[in-house]
Amino acid sequence: MIKYIAFDADDTLWENEPYFRETEKRFVEMLAPNSAYDTTELKELLYDYIVENVPAYGYGTRSLMLSLVGFCNQYATCNVSEMIESTIKLGQEQLSKPVVLLPDVEKTLKSLSQNYELLLITKGDLKEQNRKIVESGLTPSFKHVRVLEEKDEASYLNFFQELGIEMSEVVMVGNSYKSDILPIEALGGHAIFIPYKSTWAFESAPKKDSKRIFERGSIAEVPILISSIQYDQKNVPHKL
Ligand SMILES: [Mg+2]
């Protein structure tokens, strides 16, 4: 029986990804005239550079800033000190972006919280994620809020075991197939994939055919879908 609905935060409850792409775009445009590469080449090189740094730097704006500074140092053909200063400013701007809730988030959480316990599970930089969680004003909707370093099977299992939650009681809702959907399904939970208009290529993964994975176009469709999952679970014939 479903008792817990877990939500991803970035690009599921509020906008995030466009801020990263915008900062990267501005950075590449700033660097291109002072490098041996054009903006398209720099964009590709930067993607690889950032992904290579994920194991050491993790996720979030401050990690991005570190990668941009390192990248600048490696690819700029001019004196980099001024450029590094501008790069840090780009990151600081991104850190102070407002939290903009996605459509129907508030009413959906309100509706679901009448029948289920809601959990918020996000990953990344603790300070940055906590600032967004507080600013979102959504904290009262959630029974538990957790910022993980990584969203993989081991970290989810640790989280749910700590709370004494069985995976068969969980539905996870998120925009990252790799981080929100596949690990939860692998652990025995249900997952609802809600693609966002832009998703970091690093977070995409091949789709899996599973009776416990669903895809919907909007968070507003989640309550009715969960009711039908609940109905199907109740009506599964008992094994003899
Ligand atoms: Mg997300």
mmCIF file of C-alpha atoms and ligand atoms in Angstrom:
data_model
loop_
_atom_site.group_PDB
_atom_site.id
_atom_site.type_symbol
_atom_site.label_atom_id
_atom_site.label_comp_id
_atom_site.label_asym_id
_atom_site.label_seq_id
_atom_site.Cartn_x
_atom_site.Cartn_y
_atom_site.Cartn_z
ATOM 1 C CA MET A 1 0.000 0.000 0.000
ATOM 2 C CA ILE A 2 1.334 3.416 -0.955
ATOM 3 C CA LYS A 3 1.929 5.612 2.105
ATOM 4 C CA TYR A 4 4.757 7.930 1.076
ATOM 5 C CA ILE A 5 5.127 10.228 -1.922
ATOM 6 C CA ALA A 6 8.715 11.411 -2.361
ATOM 7 C CA PHE A 7 9.471 14.424 -4.536
ATOM 8 C CA ASP A 8 12.624 15.511 -6.253
ATOM 9 C CA ALA A 9 13.057 19.288 -5.948
ATOM 10 C CA ASP A 10 15.016 20.921 -8.811
ATOM 11 C CA ASP A 11 12.950 21.060 -12.005
ATOM 12 C CA THR A 12 10.218 19.001 -10.374
ATOM 13 C CA LEU A 13 8.970 21.564 -7.844
ATOM 14 C CA TRP A 14 10.878 24.644 -8.980
ATOM 15 C CA GLU A 15 13.027 25.910 -11.834
ATOM 16 C CA ASN A 16 16.723 25.172 -11.683
ATOM 17 C CA GLU A 17 18.225 23.831 -14.876
ATOM 18 C CA PRO A 18 17.654 26.999 -16.975
ATOM 19 C CA TYR A 19 19.794 28.978 -14.496
ATOM 20 C CA PHE A 20 22.715 26.597 -15.021
ATOM 21 C CA ARG A 21 22.396 26.645 -18.814
ATOM 22 C CA GLU A 22 22.178 30.447 -18.819
ATOM 23 C CA THR A 23 25.303 30.813 -16.653
ATOM 24 C CA GLU A 24 27.207 28.367 -18.857
ATOM 25 C CA LYS A 25 26.063 30.184 -22.000
ATOM 26 C CA ARG A 26 27.181 33.565 -20.657
ATOM 27 C CA PHE A 27 30.495 32.058 -19.524
ATOM 28 C CA VAL A 28 31.233 30.472 -22.904
ATOM 29 C CA GLU A 29 30.346 33.717 -24.718
ATOM 30 C CA MET A 30 32.704 35.599 -22.422
ATOM 31 C CA LEU A 31 35.524 33.089 -22.888
ATOM 32 C CA ALA A 32 35.277 32.467 -26.663
ATOM 33 C CA PRO A 33 36.954 35.739 -27.822
ATOM 34 C CA ASN A 34 39.867 34.919 -25.505
ATOM 35 C CA SER A 35 40.347 31.293 -26.436
ATOM 36 C CA ALA A 36 41.374 29.145 -29.395
ATOM 37 C CA TYR A 37 37.859 27.630 -29.588
ATOM 38 C CA ASP A 38 34.437 28.893 -30.670
ATOM 39 C CA THR A 39 31.338 28.842 -28.457
ATOM 40 C CA THR A 40 30.064 25.488 -29.788
ATOM 41 C CA GLU A 41 33.418 23.787 -29.156
ATOM 42 C CA LEU A 42 33.748 25.388 -25.740
ATOM 43 C CA LYS A 43 30.234 24.273 -24.793
ATOM 44 C CA GLU A 44 31.126 20.651 -25.558
ATOM 45 C CA LEU A 45 34.488 20.847 -23.808
ATOM 46 C CA LEU A 46 32.847 22.470 -20.796
ATOM 47 C CA TYR A 47 30.215 19.751 -20.493
ATOM 48 C CA ASP A 48 32.933 17.068 -20.365
ATOM 49 C CA TYR A 49 34.986 19.139 -17.931
ATOM 50 C CA ILE A 50 32.043 19.596 -15.536
ATOM 51 C CA VAL A 51 31.042 15.923 -15.686
ATOM 52 C CA GLU A 52 34.645 14.861 -14.975
ATOM 53 C CA ASN A 53 34.562 17.026 -11.862
ATOM 54 C CA VAL A 54 31.285 15.642 -10.465
ATOM 55 C CA PRO A 55 32.944 12.896 -8.355
ATOM 56 C CA ALA A 56 35.211 15.446 -6.646
ATOM 57 C CA TYR A 57 33.041 18.598 -6.629
ATOM 58 C CA GLY A 58 29.515 17.158 -6.489
ATOM 59 C CA TYR A 59 26.543 19.156 -7.790
ATOM 60 C CA GLY A 60 25.309 22.714 -7.435
ATOM 61 C CA THR A 61 26.327 26.252 -8.242
ATOM 62 C CA ARG A 62 29.476 26.378 -6.127
ATOM 63 C CA SER A 63 30.729 23.201 -7.818
ATOM 64 C CA LEU A 64 29.911 24.774 -11.168
ATOM 65 C CA MET A 65 31.872 27.880 -10.194
ATOM 66 C CA LEU A 66 34.935 25.779 -9.374
ATOM 67 C CA SER A 67 34.669 24.020 -12.724
ATOM 68 C CA LEU A 68 34.260 27.312 -14.611
ATOM 69 C CA VAL A 69 37.326 28.814 -12.933
ATOM 70 C CA GLY A 70 39.414 25.713 -13.689
ATOM 71 C CA PHE A 71 38.138 25.655 -17.266
ATOM 72 C CA CYS A 72 38.949 29.326 -17.704
ATOM 73 C CA ASN A 73 42.456 28.734 -16.459
ATOM 74 C CA GLN A 74 42.891 25.878 -18.921
ATOM 75 C CA TYR A 75 41.329 27.376 -22.062
ATOM 76 C CA ALA A 76 41.777 31.154 -21.907
ATOM 77 C CA THR A 77 44.564 32.576 -24.031
ATOM 78 C CA CYS A 78 44.574 35.900 -22.183
ATOM 79 C CA ASN A 79 45.489 36.876 -18.639
ATOM 80 C CA VAL A 80 42.850 34.990 -16.694
ATOM 81 C CA SER A 81 42.623 36.983 -13.462
ATOM 82 C CA GLU A 82 39.944 39.402 -14.744
ATOM 83 C CA MET A 83 38.060 36.608 -16.391
ATOM 84 C CA ILE A 84 38.083 34.573 -13.185
ATOM 85 C CA GLU A 85 36.588 37.525 -11.343
ATOM 86 C CA SER A 86 33.771 37.757 -13.919
ATOM 87 C CA THR A 87 33.264 33.997 -13.680
ATOM 88 C CA ILE A 88 32.850 34.180 -9.908
ATOM 89 C CA LYS A 89 30.322 36.990 -10.373
ATOM 90 C CA LEU A 90 28.321 34.799 -12.759
ATOM 91 C CA GLY A 91 28.195 32.104 -10.081
ATOM 92 C CA GLN A 92 27.232 34.576 -7.375
ATOM 93 C CA GLU A 93 24.373 35.829 -9.544
ATOM 94 C CA GLN A 94 23.155 32.284 -9.989
ATOM 95 C CA LEU A 95 23.301 31.672 -6.221
ATOM 96 C CA SER A 96 20.894 34.546 -5.615
ATOM 97 C CA LYS A 97 18.314 33.614 -8.271
ATOM 98 C CA PRO A 98 14.747 33.493 -6.967
ATOM 99 C CA VAL A 99 12.992 30.188 -6.369
ATOM 100 C CA VAL A 100 10.226 29.990 -8.969
ATOM 101 C CA LEU A 101 7.705 27.234 -8.324
ATOM 102 C CA LEU A 102 6.530 25.245 -11.324
ATOM 103 C CA PRO A 103 2.817 25.287 -12.232
ATOM 104 C CA ASP A 104 0.378 23.323 -10.036
ATOM 105 C CA VAL A 105 3.025 22.380 -7.461
ATOM 106 C CA GLU A 106 1.341 23.968 -4.451
ATOM 107 C CA LYS A 107 -2.148 22.615 -5.123
ATOM 108 C CA THR A 108 -0.817 19.129 -5.918
ATOM 109 C CA LEU A 109 1.209 18.925 -2.706
ATOM 110 C CA LYS A 110 -1.771 20.193 -0.721
ATOM 111 C CA SER A 111 -4.059 17.597 -2.239
ATOM 112 C CA LEU A 112 -1.623 14.694 -1.743
ATOM 113 C CA SER A 113 -0.750 15.673 1.813
ATOM 114 C CA GLN A 114 -4.327 14.896 2.879
ATOM 115 C CA ASN A 115 -3.824 11.187 2.241
ATOM 116 C CA TYR A 116 -0.070 10.566 2.179
ATOM 117 C CA GLU A 117 3.111 11.558 3.946
ATOM 118 C CA LEU A 118 5.230 13.673 1.629
ATOM 119 C CA LEU A 119 9.022 13.540 1.489
ATOM 120 C CA LEU A 120 11.430 15.873 -0.281
ATOM 121 C CA ILE A 121 14.627 14.249 -1.524
ATOM 122 C CA THR A 122 17.096 16.391 -3.404
ATOM 123 C CA LYS A 123 20.808 16.173 -4.059
ATOM 124 C CA GLY A 124 23.612 18.671 -4.269
ATOM 125 C CA ASP A 125 25.136 21.403 -2.193
ATOM 126 C CA LEU A 126 23.592 21.427 1.297
ATOM 127 C CA LYS A 127 23.664 25.197 1.760
ATOM 128 C CA GLU A 128 22.307 25.979 -1.691
ATOM 129 C CA GLN A 129 19.563 23.353 -1.564
ATOM 130 C CA ASN A 130 18.490 24.371 1.952
ATOM 131 C CA ARG A 131 18.206 28.004 0.862
ATOM 132 C CA LYS A 132 15.917 27.012 -2.009
ATOM 133 C CA ILE A 133 13.840 24.698 0.200
ATOM 134 C CA VAL A 134 13.233 27.476 2.746
ATOM 135 C CA GLU A 135 12.537 30.107 0.079
ATOM 136 C CA SER A 136 10.098 27.833 -1.728
ATOM 137 C CA GLY A 137 7.751 28.038 1.260
ATOM 138 C CA LEU A 138 6.923 24.357 0.731
ATOM 139 C CA THR A 139 8.627 22.990 3.863
ATOM 140 C CA PRO A 140 5.372 22.596 5.873
ATOM 141 C CA SER A 141 4.054 20.159 3.233
ATOM 142 C CA PHE A 142 6.840 17.670 3.895
ATOM 143 C CA LYS A 143 7.197 15.198 6.736
ATOM 144 C CA HIS A 144 10.896 14.723 5.952
ATOM 145 C CA VAL A 145 13.336 16.749 3.856
ATOM 146 C CA ARG A 146 16.736 15.375 2.908
ATOM 147 C CA VAL A 147 19.641 16.669 0.822
ATOM 148 C CA LEU A 148 21.708 13.727 -0.402
ATOM 149 C CA GLU A 149 25.184 13.884 -1.905
ATOM 150 C CA GLU A 150 24.108 11.491 -4.628
ATOM 151 C CA LYS A 151 20.790 9.940 -5.577
ATOM 152 C CA ASP A 152 21.687 6.329 -6.211
ATOM 153 C CA GLU A 153 20.341 3.032 -4.893
ATOM 154 C CA ALA A 154 22.649 2.977 -1.868
ATOM 155 C CA SER A 155 21.791 6.487 -0.679
ATOM 156 C CA TYR A 156 18.036 6.030 -1.200
ATOM 157 C CA LEU A 157 18.102 2.708 0.623
ATOM 158 C CA ASN A 158 19.967 4.272 3.507
ATOM 159 C CA PHE A 159 17.435 7.106 3.724
ATOM 160 C CA PHE A 160 14.330 4.907 3.602
ATOM 161 C CA GLN A 161 15.757 2.311 5.995
ATOM 162 C CA GLU A 162 16.629 5.032 8.469
ATOM 163 C CA LEU A 163 12.971 6.064 8.494
ATOM 164 C CA GLY A 164 11.704 2.475 8.604
ATOM 165 C CA ILE A 165 9.925 2.874 5.262
ATOM 166 C CA GLU A 166 9.348 -0.144 2.998
ATOM 167 C CA MET A 167 10.009 0.526 -0.693
ATOM 168 C CA SER A 168 6.629 -0.976 -1.630
ATOM 169 C CA GLU A 169 5.063 1.966 0.248
ATOM 170 C CA VAL A 170 6.930 4.580 -1.825
ATOM 171 C CA VAL A 171 6.196 6.522 -4.997
ATOM 172 C CA MET A 172 8.955 8.877 -6.146
ATOM 173 C CA VAL A 173 8.193 11.803 -8.460
ATOM 174 C CA GLY A 174 10.984 13.489 -10.410
ATOM 175 C CA ASN A 175 12.380 14.860 -13.656
ATOM 176 C CA SER A 176 15.629 12.889 -13.757
ATOM 177 C CA TYR A 177 15.280 9.388 -15.163
ATOM 178 C CA LYS A 178 18.747 8.529 -13.887
ATOM 179 C CA SER A 179 18.457 9.918 -10.352
ATOM 180 C CA ASP A 180 14.748 9.857 -9.495
ATOM 181 C CA ILE A 181 13.301 6.960 -11.444
ATOM 182 C CA LEU A 182 15.711 4.060 -12.072
ATOM 183 C CA PRO A 183 17.158 3.694 -8.535
ATOM 184 C CA ILE A 184 13.701 3.767 -6.911
ATOM 185 C CA GLU A 185 12.313 1.200 -9.348
ATOM 186 C CA ALA A 186 15.366 -1.014 -8.793
ATOM 187 C CA LEU A 187 14.751 -0.913 -5.039
ATOM 188 C CA GLY A 188 11.121 -2.008 -5.470
ATOM 189 C CA GLY A 189 9.310 1.341 -5.333
ATOM 190 C CA HIS A 190 7.096 3.078 -7.862
ATOM 191 C CA ALA A 191 8.351 6.102 -9.809
ATOM 192 C CA ILE A 192 6.629 8.824 -11.821
ATOM 193 C CA PHE A 193 8.787 10.537 -14.415
ATOM 194 C CA ILE A 194 7.770 14.114 -15.214
ATOM 195 C CA PRO A 195 10.191 15.400 -17.858
ATOM 196 C CA TYR A 196 11.114 19.059 -17.622
ATOM 197 C CA LYS A 197 11.558 21.316 -20.644
ATOM 198 C CA SER A 198 15.339 21.110 -20.260
ATOM 199 C CA THR A 199 17.315 18.439 -18.471
ATOM 200 C CA TRP A 200 21.067 18.230 -18.082
ATOM 201 C CA ALA A 201 22.343 15.525 -20.453
ATOM 202 C CA PHE A 202 24.179 13.950 -17.504
ATOM 203 C CA GLU A 203 20.815 13.159 -15.874
ATOM 204 C CA SER A 204 19.289 11.326 -18.822
ATOM 205 C CA ALA A 205 19.241 7.530 -19.052
ATOM 206 C CA PRO A 206 17.680 4.946 -21.349
ATOM 207 C CA LYS A 207 14.024 4.320 -20.551
ATOM 208 C CA LYS A 208 13.164 1.071 -18.816
ATOM 209 C CA ASP A 209 10.042 -0.964 -19.395
ATOM 210 C CA SER A 210 8.583 -1.569 -15.953
ATOM 211 C CA LYS A 211 5.100 -1.794 -14.438
ATOM 212 C CA ARG A 212 6.337 0.406 -11.596
ATOM 213 C CA ILE A 213 7.513 3.284 -13.810
ATOM 214 C CA PHE A 214 5.036 5.868 -15.120
ATOM 215 C CA GLU A 215 5.424 9.032 -17.163
ATOM 216 C CA ARG A 216 3.178 12.071 -17.033
ATOM 217 C CA GLY A 217 3.335 15.554 -18.539
ATOM 218 C CA SER A 218 2.501 17.492 -15.388
ATOM 219 C CA ILE A 219 2.659 17.198 -11.617
ATOM 220 C CA ALA A 220 -1.086 17.945 -11.598
ATOM 221 C CA GLU A 221 -1.672 14.426 -12.953
ATOM 222 C CA VAL A 222 0.106 12.767 -10.012
ATOM 223 C CA PRO A 223 -2.805 12.466 -7.504
ATOM 224 C CA ILE A 224 -5.107 10.608 -9.895
ATOM 225 C CA LEU A 225 -2.260 8.358 -11.024
ATOM 226 C CA ILE A 226 -1.380 7.471 -7.445
ATOM 227 C CA SER A 227 -5.025 6.639 -6.742
ATOM 228 C CA SER A 228 -4.965 4.222 -9.649
ATOM 229 C CA ILE A 229 -1.661 2.653 -8.489
ATOM 230 C CA GLN A 230 -3.235 2.257 -5.058
ATOM 231 C CA TYR A 231 -6.348 0.684 -6.579
ATOM 232 C CA ASP A 232 -4.293 -1.778 -8.645
ATOM 233 C CA GLN A 233 -2.249 -2.774 -5.605
ATOM 234 C CA LYS A 234 -5.366 -3.471 -3.554
ATOM 235 C CA ASN A 235 -6.827 -5.584 -6.336
ATOM 236 C CA VAL A 236 -3.791 -7.712 -7.067
ATOM 237 C CA PRO A 237 -4.932 -11.323 -6.493
ATOM 238 C CA HIS A 238 -3.253 -12.865 -3.454
ATOM 239 C CA LYS A 239 -0.589 -15.419 -4.238
ATOM 240 C CA LEU A 240 -1.651 -18.955 -3.342
HETATM 241 MG MG MG B 1 15.472 17.340 -10.617
#
